[in-house]
Structures are given as C-alpha cells and as structure tokens.
Amino acid sequence: MATCVVTDSREARPGALFVCVPGERADGHDFAARAVEQGAAAVLASRPLLDVAAPVLLVEDTVRALGSLAALWRGKTRAKVVGVTGTAGKTSLKEALAQVLAVRGKTARNALNHNNQIGMPCTVLNTDGDEDFWVIEAGISHAGDMDELAPVIRPDLGLILNVGPGHTEGLGDRGVAWHKARLLAHLAQGGLGLVSADYPDLVREAGATGAKLRFFSAGAHEVEYRADYVGPATEAGGEDATRGLYRLWLDGVRCDAVTPFQGAYGAENSIAVAAAAHLLGLSPAEIAEGLGRAQLPPQRFNRERVGAWEIIDDTYNANPLSMRRMLETAAGQARGRVFVPVLGEMGELGAVAEAMHEELGRLLADLGPAAVFWKGGHADEVRAGLARGGYDGPWLPVDGPESFMAAWRELAERKLDGKRGGLLFFKGSHFNRLETLLTAFREGMTTMAATEARGRKTGESGHVL
C-alpha cells in the first residue's frame, strides 16, 4: 500500500508511489529504478520499465493520472477544502489562512507555491486524510489550467483574491478574470465562492459561473466583509513596522486584528483571510488570534537590517499588480529616508509587456527614489517611463551580483546626498534571481564595514553607505 507520492527520486522512501514525470531537462522514467532502490513501493509510468524491481502502473499520461488519483482521495476526505487563487499575493494569503484555520483544527496546505498540475495533486495525496481543513492554492499560467486543477480539489469554498495583469502571455485570450473565475465552476456540491468586490471584471465573470457568491472589499464597497488599514502595529510602546493593524467587519461584527500584512494593500489580504475563516465557522476572536501569530513565507516582503540599511526582500516573483502594491508600500514605509529599489523584469506579460514596464517607470518616478537598479529586459521602457515622470536620478542597470556591487560601490561614493542608510527594496520576477543580489549586498556590506574599521585604525579615510 502506498503511503505517499513523490516525483523526485531523491525524496523516495519506503511506501512511496514514484510518479515518472517527463520534463524539459530530465525524464522521471530514467530515475525510477533509483526511486525503488530507496524504498518506493510502486511506480506510475507511461512506458514499460524492465529494470524496475517493483510494480509498475502503466498509464497514458502520468500527470493526468496523478490528478485523477488526487481527485479520488479528495472524495474520501472529511476536510473542508478552500481553493485559493488570484494574481498577486495568493501564496501569502494561503499561508496566513492555513495558520488561522489551525486555531480551530488540523489544517493542510500546499508547500510554498506547489500549485500546478504536479505540485497540487501531490499535496492532496500526501495529506493524512483526517484534517479539518485543506487550503489549496491553484496557480495558472495557460488557458485550461484551472479546468485541470479545480476538479482535483472541488473546493467547498473557492476564494479569488484579486485579478490584474499577470501571465497575460498565456491567459490573454479571454482575460485573466475569466480564467481565475473557472475555479468557481468546479465547486463541491453546496460550495460557495468568496470573491473580491473591488474588481468589476472579476465580479462579472464570477457571477457568470452561476456559483453562490459572498464578497469582501478593501475599498468602499458595502459588502458583508470589509477592512480598513489603521496603521502599523504597536509593540512595547513603539511601532512594529513588520505587522499592520486592520479594522475588519465580519458580516456586521467589528473585529480589530494585527496581521502579518503591512500598509493599505494588506487590507485586501487580511479581509480575505478573515472572511474565509468566518465562513468556515471561526469566531472573530479565533480569527484575530490566528492573524496575530501568522507569519509570511520567505521572500514575501520580509524585513531585515544590514548595517545602516533596512532591507525588504520581496524577491520571489512579480507582476504589474504586485509590483505596484509593494513598491508603494515600501516607499511609504521609507518615511523620508533614502529609498532605493532594486528591481527586475516582470515576465510572461506577452503583448502588454512594453506598456506595463513603461508604466512601472512612471510609477517609480512618482515615488521619488534616490536611485534605481534594474536587472533584465525592458530596461529601455522602464527608463523611458522614469524620464516621462520627471526622474533624473541615478539609473543603474546590472546583470548579476558582481555588477550590482560594483554599481553600489560607485553609488556609495556619492553618499546619496550625504545621507547614511535608508530602505532598500528588492523585487522582480523569479527568473531574475534577485535574491543573489541581496546575498551579495549582505556579504559586501560586511566586507565594507570591515574595511572601514581597518581604515579607522590606520587613520585612513573610508565610509560605508
């Protein structure tokens, strides 16, 4: 009897079902024997495997078969299943919601962003089956993706956080809202859709599915679930810039809660979490408790201090909606200090890529950065937008950690108008690997600080920005 499912032979262990997934760089069929050597009890394959000393289950398409197995297992669970999707912030939402629901009962969720046709079924099949709640993220990038993912989980509650330009290269035919709303076409019997009222195209497409709907809003819409940003949370008499205080209205009941989200954008995430939990039976007190201790995953607006600089790490991914929200939040939190964004190209935008990057440049100009670093394509469009917005400060294109640190050292010599430190914000699509620039910055600042210390001892001049 199989007790878990893996698609990576290195993760195989006794009792595992190893699923052979053909990939661009490697084919799982070539690693089936290794998986069995490590204990895999059986193999799911699309071709005969004569060198495998374990039962081999032959199917036409292993990925589709994986989804079918997960759908069968979903039918046997007693858990209330929440399906989560959206353009920006859905992984952070999924993580926070799972932590809130855990106040009430045992909860399972996708690991990080394992939300596609392979990661989602594996998440479902690796649950224990005795959970009270599942919170399952569905990530789509091509037409038809949601109609493959949603039938696997058949959510009791389908939650759509927001819609905006994202994966438009693959979803541009009928619009992002239409593709996201397909989640609601596959609800479980008696299921409910929970949708933001702040996006007219989403409201329209969600209504067209015929699903029973409830709404939340971080704007001025008078709906059942609403939120306002109050300000930074306070801790020991001072502000805690890592968390925000929000005023929530839960179907007529007011609830103030400290959440892991920050700034005005966080009102949307906070009320989406609270509304979903409330519809699943949690009390306002339980919701406030869960939000108060929830933590965001890595590379999602995480803060740290490196020397005189406050760092915001939002390097996991980017699209126009998330880029705008996080830039505005970060710039607002600079609060008069030097603000330096280190940004990367936004991918998978198709025909709208040039316009979206120029718009980003205009937004940056409005935020008044002291300097702008850029990695990746569409640099000309971003720079054109900056110029149209009236920005004439340093523009620093880089192609990796070495050129980034060289540009940073050059900038340091200018001392940014004599100010020391400030806020440095890192964000771009995942393929830019901006986390490598952040790592280089940490290491470089340590080296620069050591050099300054040696210079002070020997009487040499030196400074650290």
XYZ file of C-alpha atoms in Angstrom:
465
model
C 0.000 0.000 0.000
C 1.376 3.406 -0.993
C 1.611 5.875 1.877
C 2.899 8.931 -0.003
C 3.556 10.228 -3.515
C 6.820 11.666 -4.874
C 8.005 12.877 -8.274
C 11.673 13.307 -7.282
C 13.594 10.064 -6.841
C 15.735 11.677 -4.145
C 12.626 12.024 -1.985
C 11.578 8.376 -2.383
C 11.227 6.362 0.821
C 9.593 3.092 1.897
C 5.918 3.075 0.943
C 6.173 5.824 -1.680
C 4.484 5.800 -5.078
C 7.024 7.254 -7.518
C 5.405 9.137 -10.400
C 7.526 9.411 -13.547
C 7.106 12.923 -14.902
C 8.744 13.807 -18.228
C 10.429 17.210 -18.019
C 12.367 19.587 -20.216
C 15.729 18.699 -18.668
C 15.093 15.244 -17.209
C 12.611 12.380 -17.534
C 11.413 10.747 -14.343
C 11.300 7.363 -16.080
C 15.117 7.390 -16.088
C 15.161 7.586 -12.277
C 12.502 5.025 -11.436
C 14.990 2.270 -10.585
C 16.797 4.610 -8.205
C 13.492 5.503 -6.510
C 12.725 1.810 -5.984
C 16.210 1.224 -4.572
C 15.413 3.900 -1.993
C 12.211 2.124 -0.991
C 9.468 3.201 -3.412
C 6.720 0.586 -3.305
C 5.404 1.154 -6.833
C 5.926 3.286 -9.915
C 3.431 5.191 -12.072
C 4.792 5.327 -15.630
C 3.749 5.881 -19.222
C 6.109 3.296 -20.712
C 7.336 -0.176 -19.650
C 10.260 -0.205 -17.219
C 12.015 -3.565 -17.358
C 14.773 -2.664 -14.889
C 12.440 -1.759 -12.030
C 12.010 -4.290 -9.232
C 8.570 -3.077 -8.133
C 5.046 -2.973 -9.554
C 4.762 -0.532 -12.476
C 1.352 1.001 -13.141
C 1.141 1.941 -16.826
C -0.992 4.910 -17.867
C -1.143 7.073 -20.973
C -0.294 10.333 -19.177
C 1.277 10.222 -15.712
C 0.443 13.846 -14.861
C -3.241 13.385 -15.696
C -3.283 10.108 -13.786
C -1.730 11.870 -10.796
C -4.571 14.391 -10.871
C -7.168 11.612 -11.100
C -5.689 9.829 -8.072
C -5.753 13.073 -6.104
C -9.378 13.698 -7.066
C -10.299 10.211 -5.766
C -8.532 10.911 -2.468
C -10.231 14.302 -2.166
C -13.584 12.493 -2.364
C -12.694 10.484 0.733
C -11.668 13.431 2.947
C -13.832 14.942 5.642
C -11.889 18.210 5.437
C -13.456 21.468 4.365
C -11.463 22.414 1.262
C -10.581 26.009 0.397
C -9.327 26.648 -3.133
C -7.277 29.850 -3.389
C -6.312 31.797 -6.498
C -5.556 35.351 -7.575
C -2.982 37.427 -9.423
C -0.980 38.897 -6.541
C -0.443 37.614 -3.014
C -2.189 34.253 -3.240
C 0.666 32.281 -1.652
C 0.882 34.682 1.283
C -2.903 34.504 1.599
C -2.829 30.712 1.556
C -0.138 30.589 4.226
C -1.917 33.053 6.511
C -5.313 31.402 6.085
C -3.914 27.976 6.905
C -2.345 29.340 10.079
C -5.629 30.967 11.115
C -7.681 27.811 10.478
C -5.162 25.826 12.525
C -6.508 27.670 15.585
C -9.673 25.586 15.157
C -8.406 22.282 13.774
C -5.829 20.270 11.863
C -5.018 22.004 8.579
C -3.071 21.003 5.458
C -1.802 23.288 2.692
C 0.470 23.318 -0.347
C 4.144 23.615 0.433
C 5.070 27.145 -0.626
C 3.917 27.502 -4.262
C 3.426 23.835 -5.205
C 0.264 24.841 -7.016
C 0.407 23.381 -10.535
C -0.718 20.117 -12.151
C 2.065 18.237 -10.364
C 2.505 20.056 -7.059
C -1.193 20.359 -6.218
C -2.091 16.650 -6.642
C 0.999 15.663 -4.677
C -0.117 17.988 -1.872
C -3.560 16.380 -1.833
C -2.233 12.818 -1.919
C 0.262 13.480 0.855
C -2.381 14.636 3.340
C -3.250 12.341 6.226
C -6.957 12.337 5.437
C -8.015 13.298 8.955
C -7.591 17.066 8.591
C -10.354 19.520 9.387
C -9.283 21.919 6.647
C -7.302 21.938 3.431
C -6.101 25.257 1.993
C -5.005 24.565 -1.566
C -3.564 27.192 -3.904
C -4.215 26.934 -7.645
C -1.697 28.737 -9.833
C -2.445 29.114 -13.531
C -0.428 30.469 -16.445
C -2.114 28.977 -19.520
C -5.634 28.618 -20.851
C -7.269 25.482 -19.468
C -5.050 25.216 -16.391
C -7.867 25.959 -13.936
C -10.143 23.393 -15.585
C -7.455 20.796 -14.853
C -6.674 21.933 -11.289
C -10.046 22.822 -9.799
C -11.731 19.429 -10.443
C -8.969 17.801 -8.385
C -9.874 19.693 -5.195
C -13.571 20.557 -5.814
C -13.450 23.291 -3.164
C -16.156 23.848 -0.593
C -15.026 27.475 -0.623
C -13.496 28.991 -3.756
C -11.553 32.135 -2.825
C -10.408 34.595 -5.527
C -8.226 37.306 -4.005
C -7.804 39.678 -6.952
C -7.121 39.912 -10.688
C -4.720 42.011 -12.725
C -2.072 41.725 -15.450
C -0.190 38.515 -14.768
C 0.635 35.569 -17.052
C -1.162 37.562 -19.761
C 1.032 35.848 -22.337
C -0.851 32.610 -21.636
C -4.176 33.979 -20.358
C -4.788 36.873 -22.717
C -7.383 35.223 -24.928
C -10.418 35.591 -22.634
C -8.901 37.702 -19.890
C -7.343 36.865 -16.536
C -10.635 37.279 -14.640
C -12.413 34.672 -16.779
C -9.660 32.108 -16.245
C -9.465 32.721 -12.490
C -13.259 32.506 -12.155
C -13.190 28.975 -13.598
C -12.338 27.906 -10.024
C -15.977 28.565 -9.163
C -17.247 26.305 -11.941
C -15.853 23.293 -10.071
C -17.106 23.843 -6.519
C -18.230 20.906 -4.423
C -21.966 20.368 -4.078
C -23.255 23.199 -1.902
C -19.974 25.064 -2.328
C -19.565 28.809 -2.079
C -17.477 31.395 -3.895
C -15.732 34.184 -1.956
C -14.691 36.975 -4.296
C -13.294 40.489 -4.027
C -15.865 43.135 -4.915
C -13.094 45.586 -5.865
C -12.518 44.230 -9.406
C -15.538 44.732 -11.714
C -14.351 42.209 -14.305
C -13.890 39.576 -11.592
C -17.368 40.253 -10.156
C -18.833 39.912 -13.644
C -17.028 36.681 -14.516
C -17.662 35.134 -11.091
C -21.363 35.874 -11.421
C -21.449 34.277 -14.854
C -20.392 30.917 -13.376
C -23.715 30.655 -11.517
C -21.966 29.916 -8.235
C -23.415 31.169 -4.965
C -21.201 34.121 -4.004
C -20.143 36.143 -0.981
C -17.993 39.260 -1.295
C -15.213 41.053 0.544
C -13.736 44.508 -0.055
C -10.750 46.590 0.894
C -12.359 49.580 -0.803
C -15.594 51.468 -0.436
C -17.958 48.653 -1.362
C -20.675 47.973 1.193
C -20.438 44.185 1.283
C -20.527 41.561 4.023
C -16.798 41.550 4.677
C -14.726 44.771 4.691
C -11.407 46.048 6.010
C -9.577 49.311 6.607
C -5.895 49.826 7.350
C -5.456 51.540 10.716
C -1.652 51.774 10.800
C 1.475 49.925 11.927
C 1.001 47.613 14.858
C 2.436 48.707 18.188
C 4.689 46.640 20.372
C 6.089 47.575 23.776
C 5.075 51.180 23.281
C 6.599 51.531 19.804
C 5.624 50.778 16.227
C 6.164 47.322 14.744
C 6.643 48.014 11.032
C 6.576 44.295 10.237
C 2.858 43.965 11.033
C -0.255 46.038 10.429
C -3.378 46.813 12.419
C -6.629 46.414 10.464
C -10.266 47.070 11.287
C -12.378 44.196 9.964
C -16.144 43.916 9.564
C -17.219 40.281 9.546
C -20.810 40.147 8.388
C -21.796 43.006 10.710
C -19.353 42.275 13.543
C -16.331 44.558 14.019
C -13.004 42.912 14.734
C -9.643 44.699 15.079
C -6.696 42.478 14.263
C -2.919 42.686 13.978
C -1.855 40.788 10.864
C 1.391 39.853 9.103
C 0.452 42.184 6.238
C 1.512 45.803 6.050
C 0.168 49.002 4.560
C -3.013 49.671 2.633
C -2.539 46.683 0.294
C -2.697 44.363 3.297
C -6.345 45.219 3.912
C -7.268 43.013 0.950
C -5.283 40.030 2.182
C -6.411 40.471 5.781
C -10.126 40.603 4.997
C -9.867 37.713 2.534
C -8.337 35.537 5.260
C -10.814 36.699 7.878
C -13.850 36.279 5.600
C -12.860 32.749 4.597
C -12.257 31.720 8.207
C -15.542 33.285 9.319
C -17.489 31.450 6.617
C -15.851 28.225 7.807
C -17.146 28.787 11.334
C -14.327 30.513 13.196
C -15.223 33.243 15.672
C -13.824 36.804 15.444
C -11.664 36.060 18.494
C -10.192 32.947 16.847
C -9.564 34.889 13.634
C -7.782 37.708 15.481
C -5.702 35.155 17.394
C -4.647 33.351 14.231
C -3.832 36.507 12.312
C -1.867 37.813 15.265
C 0.582 34.940 15.174
C 0.636 34.206 11.421
C 3.933 34.571 9.563
C 4.535 35.173 5.856
C 6.678 32.788 3.780
C 10.249 33.644 2.711
C 10.867 36.268 0.010
C 7.462 37.871 0.571
C 8.029 41.362 1.987
C 10.400 40.022 4.630
C 12.458 42.576 6.547
C 15.972 42.596 7.887
C 18.673 45.129 8.749
C 22.077 45.153 7.064
C 24.283 47.833 8.558
C 22.519 51.175 8.282
C 20.070 49.815 5.722
C 16.629 48.343 6.252
C 16.037 45.651 3.633
C 12.701 44.462 2.268
C 13.026 41.126 0.469
C 10.135 40.565 -1.948
C 12.221 38.675 -4.483
C 10.042 35.631 -5.041
C 8.080 36.925 -8.035
C 6.472 39.985 -9.610
C 3.696 41.112 -11.914
C 2.331 44.626 -12.507
C -0.253 44.398 -9.719
C 2.106 43.065 -7.062
C 4.923 45.360 -8.183
C 2.770 48.476 -7.819
C 1.394 47.492 -4.425
C 4.667 46.516 -2.855
C 6.588 49.462 -4.281
C 4.016 51.907 -2.937
C 4.043 50.178 0.449
C 7.838 50.108 0.665
C 8.192 53.744 -0.436
C 5.598 54.777 2.147
C 7.486 52.963 4.864
C 10.746 54.692 3.949
C 9.187 57.727 5.691
C 11.559 60.390 4.473
C 14.612 58.136 4.450
C 16.580 57.312 1.313
C 14.561 54.838 -0.792
C 16.420 52.652 -3.309
C 14.500 49.986 -5.301
C 16.427 47.071 -6.820
C 14.034 45.682 -9.412
C 13.857 43.031 -12.121
C 11.912 42.422 -15.286
C 8.288 41.275 -14.983
C 7.854 38.123 -17.083
C 5.059 36.391 -19.016
C 3.253 39.593 -19.974
C 3.120 38.974 -23.715
C 1.844 41.842 -25.842
C 1.394 44.210 -22.886
C 4.967 43.857 -21.597
C 6.312 47.108 -23.076
C 3.378 49.188 -21.824
C 3.489 47.623 -18.348
C 7.206 48.316 -17.946
C 6.855 51.915 -19.090
C 4.003 52.344 -16.605
C 6.288 50.928 -13.927
C 8.849 53.615 -14.773
C 6.266 56.356 -14.340
C 5.216 54.882 -11.002
C 8.838 54.817 -9.844
C 9.271 58.449 -10.779
C 6.259 59.383 -8.657
C 7.752 57.571 -5.651
C 10.928 59.676 -5.718
C 13.672 57.061 -5.311
C 17.247 58.152 -4.629
C 18.471 55.645 -7.248
C 17.016 52.776 -9.305
C 18.761 49.468 -10.005
C 17.404 47.277 -12.829
C 18.092 43.683 -13.919
C 16.656 42.011 -17.006
C 14.792 43.033 -20.122
C 12.586 46.041 -20.894
C 15.106 48.399 -19.354
C 14.509 50.935 -22.126
C 10.776 51.043 -21.386
C 11.322 51.475 -17.648
C 13.842 54.229 -18.224
C 11.510 55.955 -20.680
C 8.742 55.893 -18.067
C 11.111 57.330 -15.463
C 12.058 60.158 -17.804
C 8.430 60.938 -18.642
C 7.725 61.071 -14.909
C 10.498 63.616 -14.391
C 13.074 61.358 -12.691
C 16.692 62.376 -13.322
C 18.465 60.410 -10.587
C 20.906 57.505 -10.943
C 19.747 54.686 -13.283
C 21.865 51.590 -12.673
C 21.302 48.542 -14.946
C 23.056 45.388 -13.688
C 23.355 41.813 -14.909
C 24.353 39.953 -11.764
C 25.840 40.168 -8.259
C 29.257 41.453 -9.358
C 27.940 44.303 -11.483
C 25.373 45.122 -8.804
C 28.015 45.513 -6.122
C 30.264 47.491 -8.468
C 27.368 49.876 -9.156
C 26.560 50.002 -5.436
C 30.139 50.940 -4.542
C 30.056 53.689 -7.157
C 26.798 54.929 -5.692
C 28.273 54.748 -2.192
C 30.993 57.164 -3.213
C 28.293 59.717 -3.975
C 26.921 59.158 -0.432
C 23.374 59.697 -1.727
C 23.385 63.390 -0.823
C 25.325 62.700 2.352
C 22.624 60.578 3.982
C 23.609 57.307 5.578
C 21.338 54.316 5.255
C 17.681 54.106 4.329
C 15.406 51.483 2.829
C 16.459 49.078 0.064
C 13.662 47.158 -1.700
C 14.281 44.040 -3.831
C 11.578 42.723 -6.190
C 11.324 41.105 -9.629
C 10.070 38.019 -11.424
C 11.615 34.802 -10.180
C 13.858 34.213 -13.192
C 15.835 37.382 -12.361
C 17.145 35.703 -9.194
C 17.309 38.983 -7.333
C 17.947 37.021 -4.153
C 21.536 36.608 -5.426
C 21.902 40.395 -5.462
C 20.585 40.570 -1.920
C 23.075 37.927 -0.806
C 25.879 39.862 -2.479
C 24.744 43.026 -0.698
C 24.825 41.341 2.699
C 28.305 39.987 2.079
C 29.554 43.213 0.526
C 28.336 45.386 3.362
C 30.110 43.119 5.842
C 33.333 43.497 3.875
C 32.905 47.261 3.511
C 32.284 47.636 7.245
C 35.444 45.653 7.998
C 37.413 47.839 5.583
C 36.110 50.989 7.263
C 37.072 49.614 10.672
C 40.608 48.893 9.465
C 40.767 52.365 7.940
C 39.835 53.986 11.238
C 42.576 52.050 12.998
C 45.233 53.085 10.475
C 43.984 56.634 10.090
C 42.810 56.101 6.502
C 39.633 57.709 5.259
C 36.682 55.495 4.441
C 32.942 55.277 4.724
C 30.150 52.774 4.491
C 26.891 53.796 2.870
